[in-house]
PDB file of C-alpha atoms in Angstrom:
ATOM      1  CA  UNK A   1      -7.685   1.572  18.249  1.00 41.00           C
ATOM      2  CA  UNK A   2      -8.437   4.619  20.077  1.00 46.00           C
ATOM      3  CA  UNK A   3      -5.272   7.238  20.606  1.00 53.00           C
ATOM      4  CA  UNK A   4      -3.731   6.217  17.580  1.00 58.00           C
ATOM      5  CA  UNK A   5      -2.562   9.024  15.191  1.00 61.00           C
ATOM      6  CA  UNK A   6      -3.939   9.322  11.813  1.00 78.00           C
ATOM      7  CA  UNK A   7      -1.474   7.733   8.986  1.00 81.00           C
ATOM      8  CA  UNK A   8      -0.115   9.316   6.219  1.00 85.00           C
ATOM      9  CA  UNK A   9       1.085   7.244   3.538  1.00 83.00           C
ATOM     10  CA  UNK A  10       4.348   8.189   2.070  1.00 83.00           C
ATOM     11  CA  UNK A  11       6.427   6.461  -0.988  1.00 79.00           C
ATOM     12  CA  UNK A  12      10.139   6.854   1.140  1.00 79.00           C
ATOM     13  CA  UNK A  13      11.485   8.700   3.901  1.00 80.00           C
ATOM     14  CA  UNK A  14      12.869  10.650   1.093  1.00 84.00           C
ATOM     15  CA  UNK A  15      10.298  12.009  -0.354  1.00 83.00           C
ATOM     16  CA  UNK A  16       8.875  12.841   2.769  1.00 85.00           C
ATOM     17  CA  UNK A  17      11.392  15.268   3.840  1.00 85.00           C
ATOM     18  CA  UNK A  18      11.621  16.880   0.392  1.00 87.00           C
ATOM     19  CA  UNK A  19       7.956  17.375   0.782  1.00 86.00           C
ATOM     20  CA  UNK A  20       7.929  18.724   4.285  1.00 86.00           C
ATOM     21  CA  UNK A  21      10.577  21.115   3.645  1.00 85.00           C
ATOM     22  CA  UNK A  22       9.174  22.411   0.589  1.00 86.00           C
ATOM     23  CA  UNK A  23       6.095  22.929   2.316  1.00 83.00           C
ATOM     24  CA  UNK A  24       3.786  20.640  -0.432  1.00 85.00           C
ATOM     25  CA  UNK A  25       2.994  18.217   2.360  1.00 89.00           C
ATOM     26  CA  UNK A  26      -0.632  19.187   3.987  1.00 90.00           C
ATOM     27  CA  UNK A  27      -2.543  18.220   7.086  1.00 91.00           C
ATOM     28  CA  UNK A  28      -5.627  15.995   5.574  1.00 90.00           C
ATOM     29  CA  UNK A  29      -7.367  17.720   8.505  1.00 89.00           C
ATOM     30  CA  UNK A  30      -7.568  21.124   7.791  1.00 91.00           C
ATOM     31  CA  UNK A  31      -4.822  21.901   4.633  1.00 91.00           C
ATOM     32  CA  UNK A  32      -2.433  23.603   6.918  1.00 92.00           C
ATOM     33  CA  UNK A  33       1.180  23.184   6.739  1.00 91.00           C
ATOM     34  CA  UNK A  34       2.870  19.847   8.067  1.00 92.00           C
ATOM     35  CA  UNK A  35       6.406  20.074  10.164  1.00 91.00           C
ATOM     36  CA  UNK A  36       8.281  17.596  11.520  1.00 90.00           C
ATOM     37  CA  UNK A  37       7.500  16.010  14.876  1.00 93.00           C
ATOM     38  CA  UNK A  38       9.765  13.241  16.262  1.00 92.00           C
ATOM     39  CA  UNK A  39       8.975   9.546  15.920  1.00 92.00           C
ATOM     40  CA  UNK A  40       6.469   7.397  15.855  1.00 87.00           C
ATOM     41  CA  UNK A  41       7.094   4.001  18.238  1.00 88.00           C
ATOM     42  CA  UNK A  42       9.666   1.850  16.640  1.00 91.00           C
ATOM     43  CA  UNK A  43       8.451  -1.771  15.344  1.00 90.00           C
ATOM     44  CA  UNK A  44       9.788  -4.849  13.628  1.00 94.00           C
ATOM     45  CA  UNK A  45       7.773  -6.486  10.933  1.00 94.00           C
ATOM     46  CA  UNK A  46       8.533  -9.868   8.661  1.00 95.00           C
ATOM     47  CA  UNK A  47       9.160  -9.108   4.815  1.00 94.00           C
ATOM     48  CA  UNK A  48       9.523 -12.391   2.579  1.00 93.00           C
ATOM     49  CA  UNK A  49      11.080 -15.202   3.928  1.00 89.00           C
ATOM     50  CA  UNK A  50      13.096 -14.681   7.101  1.00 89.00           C
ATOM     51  CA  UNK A  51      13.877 -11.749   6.293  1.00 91.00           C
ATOM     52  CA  UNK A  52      12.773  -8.129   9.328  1.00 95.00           C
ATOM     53  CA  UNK A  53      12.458  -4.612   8.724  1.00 89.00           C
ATOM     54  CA  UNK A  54      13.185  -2.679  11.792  1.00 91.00           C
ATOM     55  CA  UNK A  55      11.163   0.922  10.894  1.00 88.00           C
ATOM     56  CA  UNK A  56      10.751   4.083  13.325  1.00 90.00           C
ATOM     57  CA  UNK A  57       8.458   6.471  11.276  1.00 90.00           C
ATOM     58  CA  UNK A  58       8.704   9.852  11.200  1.00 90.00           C
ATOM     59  CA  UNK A  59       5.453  12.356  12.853  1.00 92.00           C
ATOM     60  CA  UNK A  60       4.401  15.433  12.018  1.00 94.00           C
ATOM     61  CA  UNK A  61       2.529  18.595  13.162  1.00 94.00           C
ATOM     62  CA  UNK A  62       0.244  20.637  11.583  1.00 93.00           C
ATOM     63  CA  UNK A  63       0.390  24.489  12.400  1.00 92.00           C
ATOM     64  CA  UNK A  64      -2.693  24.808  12.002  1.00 94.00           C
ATOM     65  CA  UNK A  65      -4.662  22.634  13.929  1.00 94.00           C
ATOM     66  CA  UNK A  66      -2.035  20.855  15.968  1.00 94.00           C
ATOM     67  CA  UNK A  67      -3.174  17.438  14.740  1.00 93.00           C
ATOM     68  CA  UNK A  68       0.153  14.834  14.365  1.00 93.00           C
ATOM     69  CA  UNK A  69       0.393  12.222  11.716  1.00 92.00           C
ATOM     70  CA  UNK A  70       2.393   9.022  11.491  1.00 91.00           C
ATOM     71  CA  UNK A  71       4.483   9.077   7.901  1.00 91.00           C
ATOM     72  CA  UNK A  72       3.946   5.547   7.273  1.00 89.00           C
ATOM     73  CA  UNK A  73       5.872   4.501   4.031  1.00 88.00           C
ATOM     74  CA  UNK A  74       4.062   2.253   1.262  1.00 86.00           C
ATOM     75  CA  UNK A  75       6.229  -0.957   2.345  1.00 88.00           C
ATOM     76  CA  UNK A  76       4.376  -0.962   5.229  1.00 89.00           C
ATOM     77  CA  UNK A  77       0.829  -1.656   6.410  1.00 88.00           C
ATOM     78  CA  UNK A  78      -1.359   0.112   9.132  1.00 86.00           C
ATOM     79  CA  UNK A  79      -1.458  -2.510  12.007  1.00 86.00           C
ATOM     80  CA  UNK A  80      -0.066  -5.107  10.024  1.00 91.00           C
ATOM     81  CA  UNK A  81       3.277  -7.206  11.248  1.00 93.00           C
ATOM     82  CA  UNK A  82       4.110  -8.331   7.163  1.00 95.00           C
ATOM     83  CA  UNK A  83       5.142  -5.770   4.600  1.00 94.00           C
ATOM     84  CA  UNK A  84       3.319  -4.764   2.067  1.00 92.00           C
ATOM     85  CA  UNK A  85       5.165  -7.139  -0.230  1.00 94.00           C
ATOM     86  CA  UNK A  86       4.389 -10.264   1.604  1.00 96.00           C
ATOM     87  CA  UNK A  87       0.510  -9.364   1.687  1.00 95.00           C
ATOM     88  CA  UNK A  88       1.183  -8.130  -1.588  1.00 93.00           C
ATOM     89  CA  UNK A  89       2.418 -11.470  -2.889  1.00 95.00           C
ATOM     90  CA  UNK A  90      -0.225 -13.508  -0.860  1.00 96.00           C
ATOM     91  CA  UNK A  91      -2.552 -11.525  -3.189  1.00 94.00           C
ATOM     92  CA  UNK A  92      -1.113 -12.287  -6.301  1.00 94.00           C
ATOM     93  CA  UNK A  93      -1.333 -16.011  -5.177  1.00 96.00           C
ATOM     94  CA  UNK A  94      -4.940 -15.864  -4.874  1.00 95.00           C
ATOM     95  CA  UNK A  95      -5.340 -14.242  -7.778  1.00 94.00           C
ATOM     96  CA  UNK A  96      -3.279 -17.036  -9.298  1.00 93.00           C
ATOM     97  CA  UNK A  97      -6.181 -19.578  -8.084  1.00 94.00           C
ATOM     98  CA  UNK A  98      -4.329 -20.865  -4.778  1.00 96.00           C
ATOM     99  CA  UNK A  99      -6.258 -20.897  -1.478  1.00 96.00           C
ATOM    100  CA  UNK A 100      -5.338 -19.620   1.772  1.00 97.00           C
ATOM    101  CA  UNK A 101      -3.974 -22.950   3.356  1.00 98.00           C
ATOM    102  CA  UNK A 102      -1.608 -23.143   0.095  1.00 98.00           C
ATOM    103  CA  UNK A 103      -0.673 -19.020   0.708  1.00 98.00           C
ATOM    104  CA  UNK A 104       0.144 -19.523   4.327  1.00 97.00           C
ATOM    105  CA  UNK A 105       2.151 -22.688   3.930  1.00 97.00           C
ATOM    106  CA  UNK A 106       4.316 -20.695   0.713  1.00 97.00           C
ATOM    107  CA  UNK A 107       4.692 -17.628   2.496  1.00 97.00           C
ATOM    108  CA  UNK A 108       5.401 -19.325   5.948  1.00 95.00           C
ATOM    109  CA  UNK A 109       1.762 -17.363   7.981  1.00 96.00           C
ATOM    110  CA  UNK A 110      -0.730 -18.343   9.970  1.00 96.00           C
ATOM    111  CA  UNK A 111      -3.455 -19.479   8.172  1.00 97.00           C
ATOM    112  CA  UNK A 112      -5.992 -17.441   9.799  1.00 97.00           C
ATOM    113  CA  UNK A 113      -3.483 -14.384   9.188  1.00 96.00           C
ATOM    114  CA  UNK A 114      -3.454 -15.107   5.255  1.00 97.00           C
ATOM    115  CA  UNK A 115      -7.145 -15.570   5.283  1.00 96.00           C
ATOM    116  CA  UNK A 116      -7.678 -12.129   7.114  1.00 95.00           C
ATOM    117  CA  UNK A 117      -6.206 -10.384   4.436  1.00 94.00           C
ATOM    118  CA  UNK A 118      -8.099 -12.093   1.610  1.00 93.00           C
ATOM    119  CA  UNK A 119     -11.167 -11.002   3.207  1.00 91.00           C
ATOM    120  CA  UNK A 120      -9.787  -7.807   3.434  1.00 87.00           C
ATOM    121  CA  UNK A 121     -10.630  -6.779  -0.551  1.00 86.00           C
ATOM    122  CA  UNK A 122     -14.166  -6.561  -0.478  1.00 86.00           C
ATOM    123  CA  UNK A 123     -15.517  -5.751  -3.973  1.00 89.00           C
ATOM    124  CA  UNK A 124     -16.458  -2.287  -3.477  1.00 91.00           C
ATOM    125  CA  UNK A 125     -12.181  -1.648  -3.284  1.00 89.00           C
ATOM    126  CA  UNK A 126     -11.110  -4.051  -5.282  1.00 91.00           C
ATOM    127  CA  UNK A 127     -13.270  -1.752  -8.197  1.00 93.00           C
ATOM    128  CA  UNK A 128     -11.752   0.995  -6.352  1.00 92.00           C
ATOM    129  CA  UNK A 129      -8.304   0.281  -6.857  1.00 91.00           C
ATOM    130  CA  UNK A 130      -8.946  -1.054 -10.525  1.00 93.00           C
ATOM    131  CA  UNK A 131     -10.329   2.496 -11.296  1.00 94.00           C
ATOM    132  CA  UNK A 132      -7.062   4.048  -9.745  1.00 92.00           C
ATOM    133  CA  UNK A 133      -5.176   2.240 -11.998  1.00 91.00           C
ATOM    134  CA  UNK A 134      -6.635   2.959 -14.924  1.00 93.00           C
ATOM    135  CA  UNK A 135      -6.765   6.391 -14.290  1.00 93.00           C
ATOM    136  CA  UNK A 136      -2.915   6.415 -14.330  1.00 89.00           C
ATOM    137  CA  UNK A 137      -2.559   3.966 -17.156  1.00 91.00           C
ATOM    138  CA  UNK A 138      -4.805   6.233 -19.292  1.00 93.00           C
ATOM    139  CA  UNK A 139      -2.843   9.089 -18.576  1.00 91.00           C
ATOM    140  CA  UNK A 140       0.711   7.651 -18.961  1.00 89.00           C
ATOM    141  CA  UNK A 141      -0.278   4.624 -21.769  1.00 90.00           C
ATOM    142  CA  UNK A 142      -3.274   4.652 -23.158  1.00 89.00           C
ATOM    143  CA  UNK A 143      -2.476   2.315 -25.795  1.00 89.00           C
ATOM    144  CA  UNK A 144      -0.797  -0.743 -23.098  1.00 90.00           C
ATOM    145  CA  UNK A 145      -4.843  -0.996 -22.361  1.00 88.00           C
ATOM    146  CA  UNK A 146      -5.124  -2.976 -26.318  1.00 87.00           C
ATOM    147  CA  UNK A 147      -2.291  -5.408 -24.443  1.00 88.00           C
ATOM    148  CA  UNK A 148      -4.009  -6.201 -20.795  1.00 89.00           C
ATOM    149  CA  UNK A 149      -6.413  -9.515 -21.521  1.00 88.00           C
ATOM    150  CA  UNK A 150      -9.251  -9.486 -19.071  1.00 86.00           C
ATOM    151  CA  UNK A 151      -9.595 -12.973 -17.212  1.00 84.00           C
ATOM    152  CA  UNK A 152     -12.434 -12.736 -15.712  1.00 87.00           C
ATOM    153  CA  UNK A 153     -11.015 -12.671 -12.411  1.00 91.00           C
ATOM    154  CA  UNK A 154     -11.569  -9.758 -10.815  1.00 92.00           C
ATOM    155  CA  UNK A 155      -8.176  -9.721  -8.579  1.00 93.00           C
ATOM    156  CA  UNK A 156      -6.288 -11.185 -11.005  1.00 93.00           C
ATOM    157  CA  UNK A 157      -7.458  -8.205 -13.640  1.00 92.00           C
ATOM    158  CA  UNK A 158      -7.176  -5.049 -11.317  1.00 92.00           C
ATOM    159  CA  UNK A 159      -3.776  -6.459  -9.985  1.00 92.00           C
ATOM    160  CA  UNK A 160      -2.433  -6.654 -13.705  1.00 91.00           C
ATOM    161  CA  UNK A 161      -3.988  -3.044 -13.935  1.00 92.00           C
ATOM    162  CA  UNK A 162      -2.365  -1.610 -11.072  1.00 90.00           C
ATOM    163  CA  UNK A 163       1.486  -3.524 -12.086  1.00 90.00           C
ATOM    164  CA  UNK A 164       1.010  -2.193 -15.586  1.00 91.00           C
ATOM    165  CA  UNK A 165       0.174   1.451 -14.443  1.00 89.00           C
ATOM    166  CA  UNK A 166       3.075   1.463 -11.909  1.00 87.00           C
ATOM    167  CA  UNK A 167       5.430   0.250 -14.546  1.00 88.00           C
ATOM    168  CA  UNK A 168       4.121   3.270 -17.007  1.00 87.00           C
ATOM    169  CA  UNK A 169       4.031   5.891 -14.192  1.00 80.00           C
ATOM    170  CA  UNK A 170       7.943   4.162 -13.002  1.00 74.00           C
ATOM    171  CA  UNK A 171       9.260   4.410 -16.954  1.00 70.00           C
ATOM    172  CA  UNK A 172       8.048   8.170 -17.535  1.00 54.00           C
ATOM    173  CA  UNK A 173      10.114   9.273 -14.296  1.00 41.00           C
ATOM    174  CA  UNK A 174       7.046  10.671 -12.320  1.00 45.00           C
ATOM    175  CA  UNK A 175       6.296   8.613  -9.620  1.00 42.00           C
ATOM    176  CA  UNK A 176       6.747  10.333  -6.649  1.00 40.00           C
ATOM    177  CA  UNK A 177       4.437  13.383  -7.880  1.00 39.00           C
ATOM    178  CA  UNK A 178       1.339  10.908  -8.858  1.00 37.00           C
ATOM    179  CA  UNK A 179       0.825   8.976  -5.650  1.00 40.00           C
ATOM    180  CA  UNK A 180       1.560   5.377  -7.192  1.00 36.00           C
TER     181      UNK A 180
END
């Protein structure tokens, strides 16, 4: 999508702000300094159920180079209308052994959405993310890894990775300085 600003992903608004006025938020462009810059456009997208999130993310500037950035938070997805936690859970389901026509009909989707983002995780990022989160777990845990079984699913095992991380990085009160 051409004209679209580059996306930064943030964990809240929140943090965002404490960031940007601290000055420890930089431009992935050139490492300059980031300042606010209005809004992005406002947009509605479906969470669980019936349930909408009405969002209007925040922009900034760099000094620098003058590029702006969207400040997308993590419940959200680039060019997606679900939150993260619905494409989130239609993950889990898969990795649970369901197929996409079972996903869409539990999560109330389009089949053709759910199957979109199934094909979404090729294998290349599914190791990807399973490395991220053993990174962190070694680093916060290293002895929960003796208590993760491997099924031999390969979703099913880096999505167990990546919960038991975020509940390590979540318990030792660090989570907004780690990225997870």
């Amino acid at each position: 999508m051409s004209g679209a600003a580059p996306v930064i992903v943030i964990l809240s608004a929140e943090d965002a702000a404490e960031h940007l006025t601290s000055g420890a938020m930089a431009c992935p462009e050139c490492g300059g300094g980031l300042r606010k810059w209005g809004f992005g456009r406002s947009r509605t997208v479906r969470g669980l159920g019936a349930e909408r999130v009405s969002v209007r993310p925040a922009r900034v500037r760099c000094a620098r180079c003058s590029k702006t950035q969207v400040l997308l938070p993590t419940a959200l997805q680039v060019r997606r209308a679900d939150t993260t936690e619905v494409i989130g859970t239609a993950l889990v389901h898969r990795a649970n052994g369901l197929g996409y026509r079972r996903i869409a009909e539990r999560l109330d989707r389009p089949e053709s959405t759910v199957r979109r983002w199934l094909r979404r995780i090729p294998p290349e990022h599914l190791h990807w993310m399973y490395t991220q989160g053993c990174e962190r777990l070694a680093t916060y845990a290293a002895d929960a890894f003796s208590g993760i079984r491997n099924t031999r699913n390969p979703l099913h095992h880096t999505l167990t990775m990546l919960a038991a991380a975020a509940f390590h990085v979540n318990g030792s009160g660090s989570r907004t300085r780690h990225g997870l």
